Amino acid sequence: MNIISIGVNHKTAPIEIRERISLSEVQNKEFITGLIESGIAHEAMVISTCNRTELYVVPAMHEVTGEYLKEYLIAFKDAQKEVRPEHFFSRFYCGTARHIFEVASAIDSLILGEGQILGQVKNAYRIAAETQAAGILLTRLCHTAFSVAKKVKTKTKIMEGAVSVSYAAVELAQKIFSNLSMKKVLLVGAGETGELAAKHIFQKNARNIVITNRTLAKAEALSEELGTNKVLPYESYKDHLHEFDIIITAVSSKEYILTESEMHQSMLKRKLKPVIILDLGLPRNVDPDISKLQNMFLKDIDALKHIIDKNLEKRSRELPKVNAIIEEELVAFGQWINTLKVRPTIVDLQSKFIEIKEKELERYRYKVSEEELQRMEHLTDRILKKILHHPIKMLKAPIDTADTMPSRVDLVRNVFDLEEPNQSH
């Protein structure tokens, strides 16, 4: 009743290896279906993201080990030339449970506490469930992992604080202005960074967002996606600088797109009302001398990275709390696994006593009335229930060590002379 996990991730292999071994959803379904139908696994699931491809398997044969599964996955991807077993990690039983709990709670992520991984784990379980590759063990394992992630999110601060430049910029703007819904925002540049910043500030209730971009169509597309439908031609946006409380720049340019003299004129037009400029460009888009102007707050990537570093440091300090939650859930999961191990013995024990009861009652079937036979059966059921209560309770009780369970099961089987159980999943 082992659960094996193997895989490559950002800790074990470079990006070119992770790309080579990753599985699309179609490949994922084909792969785990093959494992089940070929009799290699009772259950199987694959988590495949840009940072990890990890296989979770309940093996159906003793020959199926971590090394076996590594070679199997490499062969499936026809990647023998590039990918080696050394690129993989291996975990077994409790190690597998701990690993998926850490993955789901985002403490195994490239960016500590990032918010996407739980959805990716849930998607992996969905695929396994849809292909009927997730049985009782993987289902329990995954649902416990989801529960761990929920507790980590609600009981710790591991996901608090911005850890991306664009999100840090928006959080900073919110700290300075508090209510962004009343502020007018200019986004200069509708590339990937600008788009993320626009979406983050929209989520913070900013609705008066105007976008300008060298390619007007791109600005219009982003504006339409946000539902703001406000754009300015790139050639003339500087004529309107004085109208904006927040200016976010994210363009590729070797020269400053906003100079000190331009912003000086703009500040005079707006009667020195405060302005935040968030320069997300690299090289910088904005003349740093602008920060010397009165009521002008300029932050570039270095300043934002300082905020990100501090946030990551705060998240790291939450790790002991996260690990305590994981330890607690590991114990509970281990106890549940143990109940599976004793279930055959409990069934055998109950069956044996029921067989004895039925044989004894049969001797009286034609010697007493039907009513008396029913009363005798009712009485024997109550006696059996009381006799079996303690041994069943003892079998289900928590254990101190992994060695305790087999000896406890052997004791009950010997005392009650039960036959050896069949070894199966």
Coordinates of C-alpha atoms in Angstrom, one line a residue:
M1 CA 0.0 0.0 0.0
N2 CA 2.8 2.3 -1.0
I3 CA 2.5 5.7 -2.8
I4 CA 5.5 6.6 -4.9
S5 CA 6.2 10.1 -6.3
I6 CA 9.0 10.9 -8.8
G7 CA 9.5 14.0 -10.8
V8 CA 11.6 16.9 -12.1
N9 CA 11.1 20.4 -10.8
H10 CA 12.9 23.7 -10.4
K11 CA 15.0 22.3 -7.6
T12 CA 16.2 19.2 -9.5
A13 CA 16.6 20.1 -13.2
P14 CA 17.2 23.1 -15.5
I15 CA 14.4 24.6 -17.5
E16 CA 15.4 22.8 -20.8
I17 CA 14.9 19.4 -18.9
R18 CA 11.6 20.5 -17.4
E19 CA 10.4 21.6 -20.8
R20 CA 11.5 18.2 -22.3
I21 CA 9.7 16.1 -19.8
S22 CA 6.5 18.1 -19.4
L23 CA 3.1 16.7 -20.4
S24 CA 0.2 18.4 -22.0
E25 CA -3.3 17.5 -20.7
V26 CA -3.8 15.1 -23.6
Q27 CA -0.4 13.4 -23.0
N28 CA -1.2 13.4 -19.2
K29 CA -4.4 11.4 -19.8
E30 CA -2.7 9.0 -22.2
F31 CA 0.2 8.4 -19.8
I32 CA -1.8 7.7 -16.7
T33 CA -4.3 5.6 -18.6
G34 CA -1.4 3.5 -19.9
L35 CA 0.0 3.0 -16.4
I36 CA -3.4 1.7 -15.2
E37 CA -4.3 -0.5 -18.3
S38 CA -0.8 -2.1 -18.4
G39 CA -1.2 -3.3 -14.8
I40 CA 1.8 -1.1 -13.6
A41 CA -0.3 1.0 -11.3
H42 CA -3.5 0.8 -9.3
E43 CA -3.7 4.6 -9.2
A44 CA -1.8 7.4 -11.0
M45 CA -1.7 11.2 -11.3
V46 CA 0.6 13.7 -12.9
I47 CA 1.1 17.4 -12.0
S48 CA 2.7 19.1 -15.0
T49 CA 3.4 22.9 -14.9
C50 CA 6.1 25.1 -16.2
N51 CA 8.2 24.4 -13.1
R52 CA 7.4 20.8 -12.4
T53 CA 6.3 17.4 -13.8
E54 CA 5.6 15.0 -11.0
L55 CA 4.1 11.6 -11.1
Y56 CA 2.2 10.1 -8.1
V57 CA 1.6 6.3 -8.3
V58 CA 0.1 3.5 -6.2
P59 CA 2.1 0.6 -7.7
A60 CA 0.4 -2.6 -8.7
M61 CA 3.5 -4.7 -8.8
H62 CA 6.6 -5.1 -6.5
E63 CA 8.8 -4.4 -9.5
V64 CA 7.4 -0.9 -9.8
T65 CA 9.9 1.3 -8.0
G66 CA 10.9 5.0 -8.3
E67 CA 13.7 4.1 -10.7
Y68 CA 11.2 2.0 -12.8
L69 CA 8.8 5.0 -13.0
K70 CA 11.6 7.4 -14.0
E71 CA 12.7 5.3 -16.9
Y72 CA 9.0 4.7 -17.9
L73 CA 8.3 8.5 -18.0
I74 CA 11.6 9.2 -19.9
A75 CA 10.7 6.5 -22.5
F76 CA 7.1 7.8 -22.8
K77 CA 8.6 11.2 -23.7
D78 CA 11.2 9.6 -25.9
A79 CA 13.7 11.8 -24.0
Q80 CA 16.5 9.3 -23.4
K81 CA 19.1 11.6 -25.0
E82 CA 18.4 14.6 -22.9
V83 CA 16.8 13.5 -19.6
R84 CA 18.5 11.2 -17.1
P85 CA 17.2 9.6 -13.8
E86 CA 19.6 11.9 -11.9
H87 CA 17.3 14.8 -12.9
F88 CA 14.5 13.3 -10.8
F89 CA 13.6 13.3 -7.1
S90 CA 12.0 10.2 -5.5
R91 CA 9.7 10.0 -2.5
F92 CA 7.9 7.1 -0.9
Y93 CA 4.8 6.8 1.4
C94 CA 5.0 9.6 4.0
G95 CA 7.6 11.4 2.0
T96 CA 5.2 11.5 -0.9
A97 CA 2.4 12.8 1.3
R98 CA 4.7 15.5 2.8
H99 CA 5.9 16.5 -0.7
I100 CA 2.4 17.0 -2.2
F101 CA 1.3 18.9 1.0
E102 CA 4.3 21.2 0.5
V103 CA 3.5 21.6 -3.2
A104 CA -0.2 22.4 -2.6
S105 CA 0.6 25.0 0.1
A106 CA 3.1 26.7 -2.2
I107 CA 6.2 26.4 0.0
D108 CA 7.9 24.2 -2.6
S109 CA 7.3 26.8 -5.4
L110 CA 9.9 28.8 -7.2
I111 CA 8.3 31.9 -5.6
L112 CA 7.4 31.2 -2.0
G113 CA 3.7 31.4 -1.4
E114 CA 2.7 31.9 -5.1
G115 CA -1.0 31.5 -5.7
Q116 CA -1.3 29.4 -8.8
I117 CA 0.0 26.0 -7.7
L118 CA -3.1 24.9 -5.8
G119 CA -5.2 25.3 -8.9
Q120 CA -2.7 23.3 -10.8
V121 CA -2.7 20.5 -8.3
K122 CA -6.6 20.5 -8.4
N123 CA -6.4 20.3 -12.2
A124 CA -4.1 17.3 -12.0
Y125 CA -6.5 15.5 -9.7
R126 CA -9.4 16.4 -12.0
I127 CA -7.6 14.8 -14.9
A128 CA -6.8 11.7 -12.9
A129 CA -10.4 11.4 -11.7
E130 CA -11.8 11.9 -15.2
T131 CA -9.6 9.0 -16.5
Q132 CA -10.6 6.9 -13.4
A133 CA -6.9 6.7 -12.4
A134 CA -7.5 8.2 -9.0
G135 CA -8.7 5.6 -6.4
I136 CA -9.2 5.8 -2.7
L137 CA -5.5 6.5 -1.8
L138 CA -4.9 9.4 -4.3
T139 CA -8.3 10.8 -3.7
R140 CA -7.7 11.0 0.1
L141 CA -4.1 12.2 -0.5
C142 CA -5.2 15.1 -2.8
H143 CA -8.2 16.1 -0.7
T144 CA -6.0 16.3 2.4
A145 CA -3.5 18.4 0.4
F146 CA -6.3 20.8 -0.6
S147 CA -7.3 21.0 3.1
V148 CA -3.6 21.7 4.1
A149 CA -3.4 24.5 1.5
K150 CA -6.6 26.0 2.7
K151 CA -5.4 26.0 6.3
V152 CA -2.0 27.5 5.3
K153 CA -3.8 30.3 3.4
T154 CA -6.2 31.2 6.2
K155 CA -3.9 30.6 9.3
T156 CA -0.6 32.0 8.0
K157 CA 0.7 35.0 6.0
I158 CA 2.7 32.9 3.6
M159 CA 0.7 34.4 0.6
E160 CA 0.6 38.0 1.8
G161 CA 2.6 40.8 0.2
A162 CA 3.4 41.4 -3.4
V163 CA 6.2 39.3 -4.9
S164 CA 6.0 40.5 -8.5
V165 CA 7.1 43.9 -9.8
S166 CA 3.8 44.8 -11.3
Y167 CA 1.8 43.8 -8.2
A168 CA 4.2 45.5 -5.9
A169 CA 3.8 48.7 -7.9
V170 CA 0.0 48.6 -7.5
E171 CA 0.2 47.8 -3.8
L172 CA 2.5 50.8 -3.3
A173 CA 0.0 53.1 -5.2
Q174 CA -2.7 51.8 -3.0
K175 CA -0.7 52.5 0.2
I176 CA -0.1 56.1 -0.9
F177 CA -3.6 57.0 -2.3
S178 CA -5.6 54.5 -0.2
N179 CA -8.7 54.6 -2.5
L180 CA -7.7 54.0 -6.1
S181 CA -11.3 54.2 -7.4
M182 CA -11.1 58.0 -7.3
K183 CA -7.8 58.3 -9.1
K184 CA -7.0 58.7 -12.8
V185 CA -4.4 56.2 -14.1
L186 CA -2.2 56.4 -17.2
L187 CA -0.6 53.2 -18.4
V188 CA 2.2 53.8 -20.9
G189 CA 3.0 50.5 -22.6
A190 CA 0.6 47.6 -23.1
G191 CA 3.2 44.8 -23.1
E192 CA 3.2 41.8 -20.7
T193 CA 4.4 43.9 -17.7
G194 CA 2.0 46.8 -18.4
E195 CA -0.9 44.4 -18.9
L196 CA -0.3 42.7 -15.6
A197 CA 0.0 46.1 -13.8
A198 CA -3.3 47.2 -15.5
K199 CA -5.1 44.1 -14.4
H200 CA -3.8 44.3 -10.8
I201 CA -4.8 48.0 -10.4
F202 CA -8.2 47.2 -12.0
Q203 CA -8.6 44.5 -9.3
K204 CA -7.9 47.2 -6.7
N205 CA -11.0 49.1 -8.0
A206 CA -9.3 51.6 -10.2
R207 CA -11.7 52.2 -13.1
N208 CA -10.4 55.4 -14.7
I209 CA -7.5 53.8 -16.5
V210 CA -6.2 55.3 -19.8
I211 CA -3.8 53.2 -21.9
T212 CA -1.3 54.4 -24.5
N213 CA 1.0 52.3 -26.6
R214 CA 3.1 52.7 -29.7
T215 CA 0.8 50.2 -31.4
L216 CA -2.6 51.6 -30.8
A217 CA -4.4 48.4 -31.5
K218 CA -2.7 46.7 -28.6
A219 CA -3.8 49.5 -26.2
E220 CA -7.3 49.2 -27.6
A221 CA -7.3 45.4 -27.1
L222 CA -6.2 45.7 -23.4
S223 CA -8.6 48.6 -22.8
E224 CA -11.5 46.5 -24.2
E225 CA -10.5 43.5 -22.1
L226 CA -10.6 45.6 -18.9
G227 CA -13.8 47.2 -20.0
T228 CA -12.5 50.7 -19.6
N229 CA -12.3 51.6 -23.3
K230 CA -10.1 54.6 -22.8
V231 CA -6.9 55.0 -24.9
L232 CA -4.7 57.8 -26.0
P233 CA -2.5 58.0 -29.1
Y234 CA 1.1 57.5 -28.2
E235 CA 2.1 60.6 -30.1
S236 CA 0.0 62.9 -28.0
Y237 CA -0.3 61.4 -24.5
K238 CA 2.2 63.8 -23.0
D239 CA -0.3 66.6 -23.7
H240 CA -2.5 65.1 -21.0
L241 CA 0.1 64.2 -18.3
H242 CA -1.3 66.8 -15.9
E243 CA -4.7 64.9 -15.8
F244 CA -3.3 61.8 -14.1
D245 CA -2.7 60.9 -10.5
I246 CA -0.8 57.7 -11.2
I247 CA 1.4 57.1 -14.2
I248 CA 2.8 53.6 -14.9
T249 CA 5.4 53.2 -17.5
A250 CA 6.5 49.8 -19.0
V251 CA 8.0 50.3 -22.4
S252 CA 11.2 49.2 -24.0
S253 CA 13.3 52.3 -24.7
K254 CA 16.9 53.3 -24.6
E255 CA 16.0 56.9 -23.7
Y256 CA 13.8 58.4 -21.0
I257 CA 10.3 58.7 -22.2
L258 CA 9.4 61.2 -19.5
T259 CA 11.9 64.0 -18.6
E260 CA 12.2 66.3 -15.6
S261 CA 11.1 69.4 -17.7
E262 CA 8.0 67.6 -19.0
M263 CA 6.9 66.6 -15.6
H264 CA 7.7 70.0 -14.2
Q265 CA 5.3 71.6 -16.7
S266 CA 2.7 69.0 -15.9
M267 CA 2.9 69.6 -12.1
L268 CA 2.4 73.3 -12.7
K269 CA -0.7 72.6 -14.7
R270 CA -2.2 70.4 -12.0
K271 CA -1.3 72.9 -9.3
L272 CA 1.2 70.6 -7.6
K273 CA -1.3 67.9 -6.7
P274 CA 0.5 64.7 -5.8
V275 CA 1.5 62.2 -8.5
I276 CA 2.9 58.7 -8.4
I277 CA 5.1 57.5 -11.2
L278 CA 5.8 53.7 -11.2
D279 CA 8.6 53.0 -13.6
L280 CA 8.5 49.3 -14.5
G281 CA 10.8 49.7 -17.5
L282 CA 14.3 48.2 -17.8
P283 CA 16.3 50.3 -18.8
R284 CA 14.4 52.9 -16.8
N285 CA 11.7 54.8 -18.7
V286 CA 11.7 57.9 -16.5
D287 CA 14.3 60.5 -15.7
P288 CA 15.3 59.9 -12.0
D289 CA 15.6 63.7 -11.4
I290 CA 11.8 63.8 -11.6
S291 CA 11.8 62.6 -8.0
K292 CA 13.1 66.0 -6.9
L293 CA 10.0 67.7 -8.0
Q294 CA 7.6 68.7 -5.2
N295 CA 4.8 66.2 -4.5
M296 CA 6.2 63.8 -7.1
F297 CA 6.7 60.2 -5.9
L298 CA 8.9 58.1 -8.3
K299 CA 9.6 54.4 -7.8
D300 CA 11.6 52.3 -10.2
I301 CA 12.2 48.5 -10.4
D302 CA 15.0 48.6 -7.8
A303 CA 12.7 50.3 -5.2
L304 CA 10.0 47.8 -6.0
K305 CA 12.3 44.9 -5.7
H306 CA 13.3 46.1 -2.3
I307 CA 9.6 45.8 -1.3
I308 CA 9.4 42.3 -2.9
D309 CA 12.5 41.2 -0.9
K310 CA 11.0 42.4 2.3
N311 CA 7.7 40.6 1.5
L312 CA 9.5 37.4 0.7
E313 CA 11.4 37.7 4.0
K314 CA 8.1 38.1 5.8
R315 CA 6.7 35.0 4.0
S316 CA 9.8 33.0 5.0
R317 CA 9.2 33.8 8.6
E318 CA 5.8 32.0 8.3
L319 CA 7.4 28.7 7.3
P320 CA 7.5 27.2 10.9
K321 CA 3.7 27.7 11.1
V322 CA 3.2 26.1 7.7
N323 CA 5.4 23.1 8.6
A324 CA 3.4 22.7 11.9
I325 CA 0.1 22.5 9.9
I326 CA 1.7 19.9 7.5
E327 CA 3.0 17.8 10.4
E328 CA -0.4 17.7 12.0
E329 CA -2.1 16.6 8.7
L330 CA 0.7 14.0 8.1
V331 CA -0.1 12.4 11.4
A332 CA -3.8 12.3 10.5
F333 CA -3.2 11.0 7.1
G334 CA -0.9 8.2 8.5
Q335 CA -3.6 7.2 10.9
W336 CA -6.1 6.9 8.1
I337 CA -3.6 4.8 6.1
N338 CA -3.4 2.5 9.1
T339 CA -7.1 2.0 9.3
L340 CA -6.9 0.7 5.7
K341 CA -4.3 -1.8 6.8
V342 CA -6.4 -3.2 9.6
R343 CA -9.7 -3.3 7.6
P344 CA -9.2 -6.9 6.3
T345 CA -8.5 -8.1 9.8
I346 CA -11.7 -6.4 11.1
V347 CA -13.7 -7.9 8.3
D348 CA -12.3 -11.4 8.9
L349 CA -12.9 -11.1 12.6
Q350 CA -16.6 -10.1 12.2
S351 CA -17.1 -12.8 9.5
K352 CA -15.7 -15.5 11.8
F353 CA -18.0 -14.6 14.7
I354 CA -21.0 -14.3 12.4
E355 CA -20.3 -17.7 11.0
I356 CA -20.1 -19.2 14.6
K357 CA -23.3 -17.5 15.5
E358 CA -25.2 -18.8 12.5
K359 CA -24.0 -22.4 13.0
E360 CA -25.1 -22.4 16.7
L361 CA -28.5 -20.8 15.9
E362 CA -29.0 -23.4 13.2
R363 CA -28.8 -26.1 15.8
Y364 CA -31.9 -24.7 17.4
R365 CA -33.9 -23.8 14.3
Y366 CA -36.3 -26.7 14.6
K367 CA -36.2 -27.0 18.4
V368 CA -37.7 -23.6 19.3
S369 CA -40.4 -21.3 17.8
E370 CA -39.6 -18.7 15.2
E371 CA -40.2 -15.9 17.8
E372 CA -37.8 -17.6 20.3
L373 CA -35.2 -18.0 17.5
Q374 CA -35.4 -14.3 16.6
R375 CA -34.9 -13.4 20.3
M376 CA -31.9 -15.7 20.5
E377 CA -30.4 -14.1 17.3
H378 CA -31.0 -10.6 18.7
L379 CA -29.3 -11.6 22.0
T380 CA -26.3 -13.2 20.3
D381 CA -25.9 -10.1 18.1
R382 CA -25.7 -7.9 21.2
I383 CA -23.1 -10.3 22.8
L384 CA -21.0 -10.4 19.6
K385 CA -21.0 -6.6 19.4
K386 CA -19.7 -6.3 23.0
I387 CA -17.1 -9.1 22.5
L388 CA -15.7 -7.5 19.3
H389 CA -15.9 -3.9 20.5
H390 CA -12.5 -3.9 22.3
P391 CA -10.4 -5.8 19.7
I392 CA -11.7 -3.6 16.9
K393 CA -11.1 -0.5 19.0
M394 CA -7.6 -1.6 19.7
L395 CA -6.9 -2.3 16.0
K396 CA -8.1 1.2 15.0
A397 CA -6.3 3.0 17.8
P398 CA -3.4 5.3 16.9
I399 CA 0.1 3.7 16.9
D400 CA 3.4 5.0 18.2
T401 CA 5.7 3.5 15.5
A402 CA 5.3 1.8 12.1
D403 CA 6.3 -1.5 13.7
T404 CA 3.3 -1.5 16.1
M405 CA 0.6 -2.1 13.5
P406 CA 1.8 -5.5 12.1
S407 CA 2.3 -6.9 15.6
R408 CA -1.1 -5.7 16.7
V409 CA -2.7 -7.3 13.6
D410 CA -0.8 -10.5 14.1
L411 CA -1.9 -10.7 17.8
V412 CA -5.6 -10.4 16.9
R413 CA -5.3 -12.9 14.0
N414 CA -3.5 -15.4 16.2
V415 CA -5.8 -15.1 19.2
F416 CA -8.9 -15.5 17.1
D417 CA -7.3 -18.1 14.7
L418 CA -8.0 -16.1 11.5
E419 CA -6.6 -17.2 8.2
E420 CA -3.9 -15.2 6.5
P421 CA -5.4 -12.4 4.3
N422 CA -4.8 -12.2 0.6
Q423 CA -2.2 -9.5 -0.3
S424 CA -3.8 -7.0 -2.7
H425 CA -4.2 -3.3 -3.1

